[in-house]
Short mmCIF file of C-alpha atoms and ligand atoms in Angstrom, two decimals:
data_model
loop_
_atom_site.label_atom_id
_atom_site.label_comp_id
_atom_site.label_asym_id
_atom_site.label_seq_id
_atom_site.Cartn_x
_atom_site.Cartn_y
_atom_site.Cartn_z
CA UNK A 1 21.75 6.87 4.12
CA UNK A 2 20.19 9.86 2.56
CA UNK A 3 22.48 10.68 -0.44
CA UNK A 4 22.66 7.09 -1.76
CA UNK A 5 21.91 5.40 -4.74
CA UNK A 6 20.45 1.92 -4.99
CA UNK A 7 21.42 0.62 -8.49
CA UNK A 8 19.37 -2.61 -9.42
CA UNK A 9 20.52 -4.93 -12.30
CA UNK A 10 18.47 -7.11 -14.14
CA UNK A 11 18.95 -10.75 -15.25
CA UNK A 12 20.23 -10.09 -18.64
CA UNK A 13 22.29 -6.95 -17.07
CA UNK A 14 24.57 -9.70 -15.48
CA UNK A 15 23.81 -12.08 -17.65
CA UNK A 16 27.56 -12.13 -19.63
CA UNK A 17 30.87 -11.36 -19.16
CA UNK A 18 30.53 -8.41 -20.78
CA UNK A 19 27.10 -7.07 -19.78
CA UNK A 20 28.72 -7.43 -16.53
CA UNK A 21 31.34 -5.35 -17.43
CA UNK A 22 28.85 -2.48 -18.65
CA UNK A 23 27.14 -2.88 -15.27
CA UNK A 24 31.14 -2.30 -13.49
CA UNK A 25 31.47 0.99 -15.87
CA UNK A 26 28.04 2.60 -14.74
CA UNK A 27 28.83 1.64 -11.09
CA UNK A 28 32.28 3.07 -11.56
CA UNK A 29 30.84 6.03 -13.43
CA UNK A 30 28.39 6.52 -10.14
CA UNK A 31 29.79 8.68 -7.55
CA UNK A 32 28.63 8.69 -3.61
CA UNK A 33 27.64 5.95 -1.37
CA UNK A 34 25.46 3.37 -3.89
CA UNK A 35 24.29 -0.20 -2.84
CA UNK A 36 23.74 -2.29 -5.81
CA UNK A 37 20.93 -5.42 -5.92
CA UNK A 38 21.16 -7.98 -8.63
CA UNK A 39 19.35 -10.09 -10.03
CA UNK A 40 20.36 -14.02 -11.16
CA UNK A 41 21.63 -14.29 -14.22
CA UNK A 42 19.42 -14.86 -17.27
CA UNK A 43 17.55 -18.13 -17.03
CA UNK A 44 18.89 -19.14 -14.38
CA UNK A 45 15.70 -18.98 -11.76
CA UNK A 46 13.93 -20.69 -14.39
CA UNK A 47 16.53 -23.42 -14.95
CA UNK A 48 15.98 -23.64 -10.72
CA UNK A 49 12.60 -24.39 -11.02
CA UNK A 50 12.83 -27.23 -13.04
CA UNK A 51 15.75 -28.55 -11.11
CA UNK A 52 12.97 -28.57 -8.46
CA UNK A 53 10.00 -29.76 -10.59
CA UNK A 54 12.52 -32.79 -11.44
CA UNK A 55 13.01 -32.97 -7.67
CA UNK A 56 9.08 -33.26 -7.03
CA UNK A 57 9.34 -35.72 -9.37
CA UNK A 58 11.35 -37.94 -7.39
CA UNK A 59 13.96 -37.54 -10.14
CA UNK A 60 16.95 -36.32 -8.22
CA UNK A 61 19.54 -37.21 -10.94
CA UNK A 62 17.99 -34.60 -13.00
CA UNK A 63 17.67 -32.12 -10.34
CA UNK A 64 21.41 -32.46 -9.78
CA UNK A 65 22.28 -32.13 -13.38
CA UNK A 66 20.82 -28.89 -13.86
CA UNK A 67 22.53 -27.47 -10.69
CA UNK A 68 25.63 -28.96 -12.01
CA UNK A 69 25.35 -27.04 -15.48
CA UNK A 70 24.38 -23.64 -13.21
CA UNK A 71 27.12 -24.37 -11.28
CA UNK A 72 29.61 -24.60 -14.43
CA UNK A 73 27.67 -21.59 -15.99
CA UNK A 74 28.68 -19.52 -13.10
CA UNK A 75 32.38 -21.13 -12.99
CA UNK A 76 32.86 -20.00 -16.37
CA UNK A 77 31.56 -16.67 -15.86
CA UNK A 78 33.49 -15.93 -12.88
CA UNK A 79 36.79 -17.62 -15.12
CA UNK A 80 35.80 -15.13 -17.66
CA UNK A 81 35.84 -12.47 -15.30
CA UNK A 82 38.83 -13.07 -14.05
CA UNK A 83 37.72 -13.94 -10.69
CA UNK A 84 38.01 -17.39 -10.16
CA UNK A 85 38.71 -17.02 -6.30
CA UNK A 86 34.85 -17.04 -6.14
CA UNK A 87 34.38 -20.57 -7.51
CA UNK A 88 34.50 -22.53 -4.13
CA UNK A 89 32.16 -20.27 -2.79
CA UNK A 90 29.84 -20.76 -5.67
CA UNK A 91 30.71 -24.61 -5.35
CA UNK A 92 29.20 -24.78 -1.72
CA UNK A 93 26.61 -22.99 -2.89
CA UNK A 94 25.35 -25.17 -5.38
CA UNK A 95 26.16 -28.18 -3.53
CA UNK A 96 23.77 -26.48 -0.60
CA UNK A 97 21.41 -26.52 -3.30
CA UNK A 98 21.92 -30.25 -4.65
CA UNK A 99 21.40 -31.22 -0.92
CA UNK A 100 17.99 -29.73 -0.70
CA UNK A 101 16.96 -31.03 -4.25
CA UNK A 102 17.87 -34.51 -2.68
CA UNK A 103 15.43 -34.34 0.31
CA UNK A 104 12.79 -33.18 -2.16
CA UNK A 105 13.23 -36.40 -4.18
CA UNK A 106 13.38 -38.25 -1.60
CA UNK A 107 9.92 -37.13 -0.50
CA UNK A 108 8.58 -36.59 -3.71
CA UNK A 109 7.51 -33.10 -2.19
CA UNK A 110 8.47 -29.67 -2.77
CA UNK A 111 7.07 -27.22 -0.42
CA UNK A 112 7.04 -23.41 -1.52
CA UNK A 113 9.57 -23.20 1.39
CA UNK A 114 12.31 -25.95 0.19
CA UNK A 115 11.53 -24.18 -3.38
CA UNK A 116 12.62 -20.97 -1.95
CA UNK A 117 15.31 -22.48 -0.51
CA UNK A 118 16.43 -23.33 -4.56
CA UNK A 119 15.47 -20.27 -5.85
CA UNK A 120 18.39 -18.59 -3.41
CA UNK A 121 21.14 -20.34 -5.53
CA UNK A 122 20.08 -17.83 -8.27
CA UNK A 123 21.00 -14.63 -6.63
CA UNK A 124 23.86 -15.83 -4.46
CA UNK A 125 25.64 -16.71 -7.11
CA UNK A 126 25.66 -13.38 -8.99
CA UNK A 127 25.63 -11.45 -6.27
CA UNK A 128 29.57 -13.19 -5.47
CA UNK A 129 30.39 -12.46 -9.38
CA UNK A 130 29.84 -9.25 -9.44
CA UNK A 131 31.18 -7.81 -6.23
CA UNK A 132 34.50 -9.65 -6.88
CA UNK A 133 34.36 -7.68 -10.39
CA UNK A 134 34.07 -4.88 -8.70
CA UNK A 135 36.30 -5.07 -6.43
CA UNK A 136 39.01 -5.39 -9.11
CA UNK A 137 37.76 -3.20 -11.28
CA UNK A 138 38.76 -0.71 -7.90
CA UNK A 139 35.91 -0.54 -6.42
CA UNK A 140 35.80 -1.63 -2.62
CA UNK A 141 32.71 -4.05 -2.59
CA UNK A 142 31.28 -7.13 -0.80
CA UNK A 143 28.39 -9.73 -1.13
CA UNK A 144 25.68 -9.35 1.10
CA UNK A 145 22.51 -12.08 1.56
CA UNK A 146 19.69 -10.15 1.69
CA UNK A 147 18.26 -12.66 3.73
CA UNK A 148 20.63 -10.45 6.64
CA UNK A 149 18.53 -7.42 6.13
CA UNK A 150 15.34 -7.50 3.99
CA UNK A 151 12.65 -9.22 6.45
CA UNK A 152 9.80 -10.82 5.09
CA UNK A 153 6.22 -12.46 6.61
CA UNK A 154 6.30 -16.16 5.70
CA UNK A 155 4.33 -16.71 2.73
CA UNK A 156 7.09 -18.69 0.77
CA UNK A 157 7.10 -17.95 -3.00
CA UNK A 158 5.54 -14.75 -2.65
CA UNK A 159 6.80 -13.13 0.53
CA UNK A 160 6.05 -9.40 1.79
CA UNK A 161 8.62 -7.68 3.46
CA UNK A 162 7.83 -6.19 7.16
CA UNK A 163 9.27 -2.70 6.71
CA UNK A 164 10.39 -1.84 9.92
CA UNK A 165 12.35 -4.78 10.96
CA UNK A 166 14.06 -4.29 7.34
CA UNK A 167 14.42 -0.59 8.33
CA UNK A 168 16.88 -1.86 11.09
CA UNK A 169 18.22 -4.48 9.68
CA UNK A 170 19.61 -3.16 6.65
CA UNK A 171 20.39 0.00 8.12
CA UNK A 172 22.95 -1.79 10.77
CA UNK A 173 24.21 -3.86 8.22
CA UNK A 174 24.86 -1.22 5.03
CA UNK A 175 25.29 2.32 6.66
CA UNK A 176 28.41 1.00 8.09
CA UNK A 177 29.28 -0.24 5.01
CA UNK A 178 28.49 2.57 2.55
CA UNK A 179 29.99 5.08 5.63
CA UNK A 180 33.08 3.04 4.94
CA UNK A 181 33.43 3.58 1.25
CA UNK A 182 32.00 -0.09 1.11
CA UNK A 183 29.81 -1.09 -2.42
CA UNK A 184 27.18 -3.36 -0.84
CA UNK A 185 26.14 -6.01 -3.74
CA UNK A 186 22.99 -7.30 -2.44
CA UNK A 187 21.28 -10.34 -3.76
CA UNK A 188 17.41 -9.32 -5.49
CA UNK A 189 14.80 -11.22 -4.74
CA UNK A 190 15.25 -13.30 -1.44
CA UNK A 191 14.92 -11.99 1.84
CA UNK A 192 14.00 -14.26 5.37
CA UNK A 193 11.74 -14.58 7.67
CA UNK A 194 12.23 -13.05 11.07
CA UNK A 195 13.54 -16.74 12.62
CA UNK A 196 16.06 -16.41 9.29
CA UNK A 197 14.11 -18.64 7.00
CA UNK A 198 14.91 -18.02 3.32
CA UNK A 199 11.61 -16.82 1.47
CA UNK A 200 11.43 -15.01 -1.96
CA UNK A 201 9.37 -12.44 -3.05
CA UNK A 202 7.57 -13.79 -6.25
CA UNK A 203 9.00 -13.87 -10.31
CA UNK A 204 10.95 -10.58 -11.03
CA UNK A 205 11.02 -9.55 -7.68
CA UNK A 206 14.11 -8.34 -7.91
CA UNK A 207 12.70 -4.76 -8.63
CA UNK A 208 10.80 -5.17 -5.68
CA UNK A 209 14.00 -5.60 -3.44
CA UNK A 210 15.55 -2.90 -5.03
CA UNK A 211 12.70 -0.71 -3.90
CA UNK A 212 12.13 -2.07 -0.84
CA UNK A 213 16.12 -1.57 -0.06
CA UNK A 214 15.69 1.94 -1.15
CA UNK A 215 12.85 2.99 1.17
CA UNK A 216 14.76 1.30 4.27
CA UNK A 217 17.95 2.77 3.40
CA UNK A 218 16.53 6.21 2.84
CA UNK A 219 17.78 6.20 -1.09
CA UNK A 220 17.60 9.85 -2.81
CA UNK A 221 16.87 7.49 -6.02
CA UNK A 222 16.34 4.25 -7.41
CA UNK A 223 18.16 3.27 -10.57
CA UNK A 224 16.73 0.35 -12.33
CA UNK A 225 19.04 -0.80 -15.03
CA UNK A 226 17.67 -3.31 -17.80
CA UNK A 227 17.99 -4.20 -21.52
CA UNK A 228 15.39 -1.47 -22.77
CA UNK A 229 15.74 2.04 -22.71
CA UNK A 230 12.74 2.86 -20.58
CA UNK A 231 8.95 2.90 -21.16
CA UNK A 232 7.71 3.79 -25.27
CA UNK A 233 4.79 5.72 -26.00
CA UNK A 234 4.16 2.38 -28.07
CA UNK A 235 4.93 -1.26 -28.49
CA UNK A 236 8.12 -0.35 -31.20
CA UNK A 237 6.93 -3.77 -33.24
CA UNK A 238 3.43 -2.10 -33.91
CA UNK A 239 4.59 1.63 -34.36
CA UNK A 240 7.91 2.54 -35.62
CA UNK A 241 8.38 5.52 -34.37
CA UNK A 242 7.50 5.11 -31.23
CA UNK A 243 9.66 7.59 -28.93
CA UNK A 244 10.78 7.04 -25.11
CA UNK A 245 8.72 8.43 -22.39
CA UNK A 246 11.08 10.79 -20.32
CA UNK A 247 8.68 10.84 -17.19
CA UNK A 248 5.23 8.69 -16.25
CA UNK A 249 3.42 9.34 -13.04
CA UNK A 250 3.35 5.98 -11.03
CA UNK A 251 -0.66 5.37 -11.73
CA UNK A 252 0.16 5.42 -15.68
CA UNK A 253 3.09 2.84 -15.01
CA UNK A 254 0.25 0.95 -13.62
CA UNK A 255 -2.24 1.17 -15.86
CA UNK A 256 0.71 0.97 -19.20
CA UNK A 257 2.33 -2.59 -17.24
CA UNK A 258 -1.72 -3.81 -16.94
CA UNK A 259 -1.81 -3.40 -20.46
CA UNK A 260 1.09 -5.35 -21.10
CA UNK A 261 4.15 -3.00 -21.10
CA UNK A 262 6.42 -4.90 -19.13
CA UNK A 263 9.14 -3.22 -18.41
CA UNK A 264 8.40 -2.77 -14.77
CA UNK A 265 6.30 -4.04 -12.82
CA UNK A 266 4.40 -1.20 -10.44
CA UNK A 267 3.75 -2.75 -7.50
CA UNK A 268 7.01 -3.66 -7.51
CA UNK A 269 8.46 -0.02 -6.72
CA UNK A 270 5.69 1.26 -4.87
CA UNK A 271 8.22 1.33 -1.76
CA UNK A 272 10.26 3.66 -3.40
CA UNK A 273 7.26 6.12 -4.94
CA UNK A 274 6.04 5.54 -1.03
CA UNK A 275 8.79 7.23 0.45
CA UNK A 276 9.34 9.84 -2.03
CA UNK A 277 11.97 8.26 -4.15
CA UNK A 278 12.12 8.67 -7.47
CA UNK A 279 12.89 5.45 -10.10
CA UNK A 280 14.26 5.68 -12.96
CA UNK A 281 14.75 2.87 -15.72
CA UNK A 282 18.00 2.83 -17.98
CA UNK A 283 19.53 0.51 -20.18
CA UNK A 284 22.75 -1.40 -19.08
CA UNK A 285 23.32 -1.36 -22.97
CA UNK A 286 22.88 2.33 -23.79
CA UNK A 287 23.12 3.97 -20.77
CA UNK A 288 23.26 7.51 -21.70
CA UNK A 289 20.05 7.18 -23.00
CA UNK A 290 17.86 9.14 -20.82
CA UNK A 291 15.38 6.20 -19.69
CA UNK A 292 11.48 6.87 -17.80
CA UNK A 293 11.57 8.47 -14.58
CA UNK A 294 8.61 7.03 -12.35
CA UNK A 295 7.58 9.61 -9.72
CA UNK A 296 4.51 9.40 -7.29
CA UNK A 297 2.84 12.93 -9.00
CA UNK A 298 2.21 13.43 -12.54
CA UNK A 299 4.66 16.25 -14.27
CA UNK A 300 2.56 18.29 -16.07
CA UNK A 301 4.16 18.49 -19.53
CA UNK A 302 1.78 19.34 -21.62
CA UNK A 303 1.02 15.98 -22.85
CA UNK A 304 -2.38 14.40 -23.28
CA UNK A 305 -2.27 11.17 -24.47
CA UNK A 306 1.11 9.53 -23.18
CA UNK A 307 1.01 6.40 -24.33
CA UNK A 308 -1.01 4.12 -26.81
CA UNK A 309 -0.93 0.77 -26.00
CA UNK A 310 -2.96 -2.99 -26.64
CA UNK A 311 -3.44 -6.50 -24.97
CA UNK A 312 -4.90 -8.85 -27.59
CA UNK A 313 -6.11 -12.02 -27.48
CA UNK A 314 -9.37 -11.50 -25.31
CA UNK A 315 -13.00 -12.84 -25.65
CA UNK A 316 -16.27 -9.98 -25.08
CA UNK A 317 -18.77 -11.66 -23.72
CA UNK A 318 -22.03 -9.85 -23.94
CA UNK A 319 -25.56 -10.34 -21.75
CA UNK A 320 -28.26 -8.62 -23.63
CA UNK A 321 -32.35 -8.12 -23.04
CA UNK A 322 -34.38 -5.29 -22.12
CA UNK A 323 -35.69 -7.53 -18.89
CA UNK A 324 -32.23 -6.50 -17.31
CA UNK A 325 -33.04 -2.51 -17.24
CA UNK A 326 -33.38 -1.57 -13.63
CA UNK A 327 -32.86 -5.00 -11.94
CA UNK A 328 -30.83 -4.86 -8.96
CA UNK A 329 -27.90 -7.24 -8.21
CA UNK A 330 -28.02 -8.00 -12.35
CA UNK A 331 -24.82 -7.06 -12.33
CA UNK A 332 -23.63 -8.62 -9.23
CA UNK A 333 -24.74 -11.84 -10.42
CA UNK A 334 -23.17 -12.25 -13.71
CA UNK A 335 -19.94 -11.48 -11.89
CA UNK A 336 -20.41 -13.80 -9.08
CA UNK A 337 -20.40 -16.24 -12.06
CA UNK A 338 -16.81 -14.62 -13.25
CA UNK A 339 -16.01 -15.29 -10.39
CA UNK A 340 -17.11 -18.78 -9.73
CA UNK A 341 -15.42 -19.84 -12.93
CA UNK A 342 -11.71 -18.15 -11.73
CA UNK A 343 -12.15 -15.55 -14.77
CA UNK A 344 -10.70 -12.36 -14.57
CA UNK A 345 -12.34 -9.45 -16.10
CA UNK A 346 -10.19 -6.97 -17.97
CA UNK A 347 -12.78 -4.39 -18.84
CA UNK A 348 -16.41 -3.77 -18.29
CA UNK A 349 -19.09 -1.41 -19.94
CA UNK A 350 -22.59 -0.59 -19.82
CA UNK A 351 -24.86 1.64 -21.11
CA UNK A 352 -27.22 3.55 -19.45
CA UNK A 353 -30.07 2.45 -20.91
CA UNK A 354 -28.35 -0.83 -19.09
CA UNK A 355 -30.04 -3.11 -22.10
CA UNK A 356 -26.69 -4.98 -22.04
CA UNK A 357 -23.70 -5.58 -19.86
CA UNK A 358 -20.51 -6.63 -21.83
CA UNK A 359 -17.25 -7.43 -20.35
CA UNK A 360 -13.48 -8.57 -22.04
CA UNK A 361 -11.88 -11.98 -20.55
CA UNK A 362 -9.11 -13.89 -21.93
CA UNK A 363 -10.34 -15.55 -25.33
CA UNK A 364 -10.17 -19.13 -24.00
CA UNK A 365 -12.59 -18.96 -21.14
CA UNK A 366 -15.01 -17.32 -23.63
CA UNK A 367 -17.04 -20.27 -23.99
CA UNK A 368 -17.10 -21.72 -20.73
CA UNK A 369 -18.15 -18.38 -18.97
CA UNK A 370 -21.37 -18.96 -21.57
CA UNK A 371 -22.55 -21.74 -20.47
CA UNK A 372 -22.56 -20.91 -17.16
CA UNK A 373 -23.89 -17.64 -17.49
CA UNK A 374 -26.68 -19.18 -19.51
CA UNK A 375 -27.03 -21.93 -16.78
CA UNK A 376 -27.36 -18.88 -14.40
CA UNK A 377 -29.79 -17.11 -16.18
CA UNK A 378 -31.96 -19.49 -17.34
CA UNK A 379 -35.23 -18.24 -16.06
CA UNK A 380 -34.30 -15.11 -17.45
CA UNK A 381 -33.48 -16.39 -21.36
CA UNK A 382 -36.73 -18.70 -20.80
CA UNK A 383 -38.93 -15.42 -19.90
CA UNK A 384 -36.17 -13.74 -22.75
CA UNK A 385 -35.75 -10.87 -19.71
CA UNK A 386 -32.37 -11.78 -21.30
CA UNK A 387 -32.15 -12.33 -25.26
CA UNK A 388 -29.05 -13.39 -25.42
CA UNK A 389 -25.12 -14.07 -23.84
CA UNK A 390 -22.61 -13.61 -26.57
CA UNK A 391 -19.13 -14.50 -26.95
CA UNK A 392 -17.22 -12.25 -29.64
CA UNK A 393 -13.64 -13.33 -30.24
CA UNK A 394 -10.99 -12.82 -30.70
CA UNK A 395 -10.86 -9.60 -29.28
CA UNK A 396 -7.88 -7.09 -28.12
CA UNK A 397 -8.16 -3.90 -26.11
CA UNK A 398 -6.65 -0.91 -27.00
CA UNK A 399 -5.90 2.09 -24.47
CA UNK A 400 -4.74 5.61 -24.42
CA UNK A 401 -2.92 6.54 -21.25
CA UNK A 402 -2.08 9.78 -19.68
CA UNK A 403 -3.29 12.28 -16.62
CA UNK A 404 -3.04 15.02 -19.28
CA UNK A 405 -6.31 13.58 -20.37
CA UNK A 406 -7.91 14.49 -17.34
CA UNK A 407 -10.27 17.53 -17.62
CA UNK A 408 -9.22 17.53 -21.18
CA UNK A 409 -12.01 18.36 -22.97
CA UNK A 410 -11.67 16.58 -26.82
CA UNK A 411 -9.78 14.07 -26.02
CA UNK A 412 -12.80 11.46 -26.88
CA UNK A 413 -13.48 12.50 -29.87
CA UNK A 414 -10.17 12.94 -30.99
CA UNK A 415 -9.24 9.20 -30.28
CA UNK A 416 -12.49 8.16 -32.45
CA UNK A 417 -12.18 10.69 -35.01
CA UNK A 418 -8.29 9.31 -35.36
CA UNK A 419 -10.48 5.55 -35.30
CA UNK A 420 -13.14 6.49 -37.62
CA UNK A 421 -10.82 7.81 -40.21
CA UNK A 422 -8.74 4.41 -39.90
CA UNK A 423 -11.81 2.83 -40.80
CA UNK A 424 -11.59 0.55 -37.15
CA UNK A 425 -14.81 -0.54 -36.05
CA UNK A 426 -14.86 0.06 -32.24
CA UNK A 427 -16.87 -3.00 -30.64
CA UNK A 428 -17.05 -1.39 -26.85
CA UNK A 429 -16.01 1.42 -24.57
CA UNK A 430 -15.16 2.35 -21.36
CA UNK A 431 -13.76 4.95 -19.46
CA UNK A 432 -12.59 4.81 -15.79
CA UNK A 433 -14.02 8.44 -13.80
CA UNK A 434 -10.06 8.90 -12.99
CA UNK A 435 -9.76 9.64 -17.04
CA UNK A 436 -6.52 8.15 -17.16
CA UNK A 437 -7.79 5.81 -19.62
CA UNK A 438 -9.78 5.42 -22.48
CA UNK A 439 -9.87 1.45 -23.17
CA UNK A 440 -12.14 0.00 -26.30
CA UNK A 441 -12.35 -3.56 -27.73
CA UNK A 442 -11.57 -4.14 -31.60
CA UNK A 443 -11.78 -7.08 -33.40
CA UNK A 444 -7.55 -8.37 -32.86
CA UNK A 445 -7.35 -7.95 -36.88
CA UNK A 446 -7.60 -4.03 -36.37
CA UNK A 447 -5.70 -3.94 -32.91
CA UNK A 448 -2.41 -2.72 -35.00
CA UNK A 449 -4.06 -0.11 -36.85
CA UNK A 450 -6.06 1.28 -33.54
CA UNK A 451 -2.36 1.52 -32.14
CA UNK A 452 -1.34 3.42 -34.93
CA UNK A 453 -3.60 5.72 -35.67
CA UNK A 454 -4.33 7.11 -32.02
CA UNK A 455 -0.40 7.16 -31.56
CA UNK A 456 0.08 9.11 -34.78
CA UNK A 457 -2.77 11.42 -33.33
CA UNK A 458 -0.90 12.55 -30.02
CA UNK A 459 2.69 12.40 -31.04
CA UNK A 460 2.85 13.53 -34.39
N1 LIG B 501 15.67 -14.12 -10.51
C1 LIG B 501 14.31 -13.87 -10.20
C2 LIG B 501 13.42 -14.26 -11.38
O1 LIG B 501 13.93 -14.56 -12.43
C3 LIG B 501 14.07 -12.47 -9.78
C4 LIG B 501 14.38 -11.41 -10.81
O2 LIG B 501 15.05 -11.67 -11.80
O3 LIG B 501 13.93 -10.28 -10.61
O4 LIG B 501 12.24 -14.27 -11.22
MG1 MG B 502 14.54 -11.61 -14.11
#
């Protein structure tokens, strides 16, 4: 219904008795037809997946003994809640779940679809918790399984959803609800197949439900509550006064949640930034705080350099000669063997004069990506076309974000003038032609002060 809200809490926003209770004042405080998603309660997926490691095992007893604490984790939550008339519910539940975990042990196998079928218990139970909350706490509200409305393909563990059966689905089954005066609390992160399989759509993906009920149901905006108050123009542990970011475009969320700022996950609300809807991140704990709108378009705001931000622990590996210049398929073939060896490749540069290619990758493959890049090029290093293939670690990357940067003339030398004068020693570059970015490797024992000083540059 155009109008609504979809209001998605996190694991740790439903995590207590009273984080639960925050998350019944800011529904309560909400006015207008809102569906809510949830999440499972903290630790609980992960507690699921070892029930069903254990299962794999062939250890049932196990398996059963960590449903059994879920199952009093919830009991005691819901007693704390005051809504023990949801503990049978939760019981079958969990004994649902104890019944699968037994045919896993049994055959020693755990297929991503019986794991899924685990994984459910998570959500289902919080998503009973919480509506009976809010149901006494005034507000007319009922549990729904997304698996009713939020189709998926069948790739267990990591399912997409197929947006227009969703579309109908979850507009026959929540428009008459919401038309009603009806809260909808909507478990995150399961959905079924169209034959009504249960599948789940991959760690966290409870912001992708969220986003994916949004664009179905037509949502005027997303509200994704959590235990942070939105994205920082820095990590707060490296720069103290890092401030809030009041609006990001959705391609700097992507590039700042690359870099490791993890508060959402992008791809997880493109559905929303799809269809036009804005998201916005707030803090179940401090909700007046204003939180980071995410919006498809940048706002222009006068702002260059958004955010400063740093992933650490990396290896640059570097193929040097002059036999390289002007070789075709060089390139090509030192990341065919990146590729060979399963390594991802954070960051690439090369100079013009193309005398070396140097690349980041996580620190620990360093050394095995050298010996097979010099078992690739040997005939090269034996004619020295190429002198060397070094590994330099460890290594982090640092990176200014923001649009403003584009056609920003400056901006360069201001982030290496703010470098130089910290006395960092800048081991590579690169910049991608979108200028959203500027990325460079420093040694990890000057990653902190890189942070600071090209924060303190653009937000003093
Ligand atoms: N409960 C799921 C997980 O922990 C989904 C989520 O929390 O978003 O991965
Ligand atoms: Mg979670």
């Amino acid at each position: 219904m155009s109008g609504s809200t979809v209001l998605k809490f996190g694991g740790t926003s439903v995590g207590s008795a009273a984080a639960i209770r925050r998350a019944l004042a800011i529904i309560g405080g909400t006015t207008g037809p809102r569906c809510i998603v949830v999440s499972a309660t903290a630790g609980t997926t992960d507690r699921l997946a070892e029930a069903a490691a254990a299962a794999e095992r062939g250890d049932g007893a196990t398996a059963r003994a960590h449903v059994g604490e879920l199952q009093a984790r919830h009991a005691r939550l819901a007693e704390e809640l005051e809504v023990q008339r949801v503990v049978p519910e939760l019981d079958g539940l969990a004994e649902a779940t104890a019944t699968v975990l037994d045919a896993i042990a049994l055959l020693h196998e755990c297929t991503p679809r019986s794991r899924d079928a685990v994984w459910a218990f998570g959500e289902r139970a919080s998503s009973r918790i919480v509506a009976a909350a809010l149901e006494d706490a005034g507000v007319r509200s009922t549990a729904v399984d997304a698996t009713d409305l939020l189709i998926t393909d069948d790739v267990f563990g990591n399912a997409s959803p197929l947006m227009e059966p969703t579309r109908t689905a979850a507009g026959s089954r929540i428009h008459p609800l919401l038309e009603d005066g009806v809260t909808p609390v909507v478990t995150g992160f399961i959905g079924a197949t169209a034959e009504g399989i249960v599948t789940t759509l991959g760690r966290g993906g409870s912001d992708y439900s969220a986003a994916i009920l949004a664009a179905a149901l037509d949502a005027s905006e997303l509200l994704i509550y959590t235990d942070v108050s939105g994205v920082m123009s820095a990590d707060p542990r490296i720069v103290a006064d890092a401030k809030p970011l009041p609006s990001l475009s959705y391609a700097e969320a992507a590039e700042l949640s690359y870099f490791g700022a993890k508060v959402i996950h992008p791809r997880t609300v493109r559905p929303a930034i799809e269809a036009g809807i804005p998201v916005r991140i707030l803090n179940t704990f401090a909700p007046s705080d204003p939180g980071t709108t995410v919006t498809a378009v940048a706002e222009r705001d006068g702002t260059v350099v958004k955010a400063t931000t740093s992933l650490g622990g990396l290896a640059l590996v570097t193929v040097a000669g002059a036999g390289m210049s002007g070789v075709p398929g060089f390139a090509a073939r030192v990341f065919d063997t990146t590729a060979a060896e399963q390594v991802s490749v954070l960051m690439i540069s090369q100079s013009s004069s193309e005398n070396s290619i140097c690349f980041a990758v996580p620190a620990d493959t360093g050394e095995r990506l050298r010996t097979a890049l010099e078992r690739m090029l040997a005939r090269e290093l034996a004619r020295h076309d190429v002198e060397r293939v070094t590994v330099e670690a460890p290594i982090a990357i640092v990176a200014a974000v923001g649009e403003g940067m584009r056609g920003t003339p400056g901006v360069a030398a201001r982030v290496f003038g703010a470098l130089g004068a910290a006395r960092v020693n800048v081991v590579a570059i690169a910049q991608g032609s979108s200028e959203l970015n500027i990325s460079l490797c420093v040694g990890e024992g000057d990653r902190e002060a890189a942070v600071r000083a090209i924060h303190e540059e653009f937000h003093r």
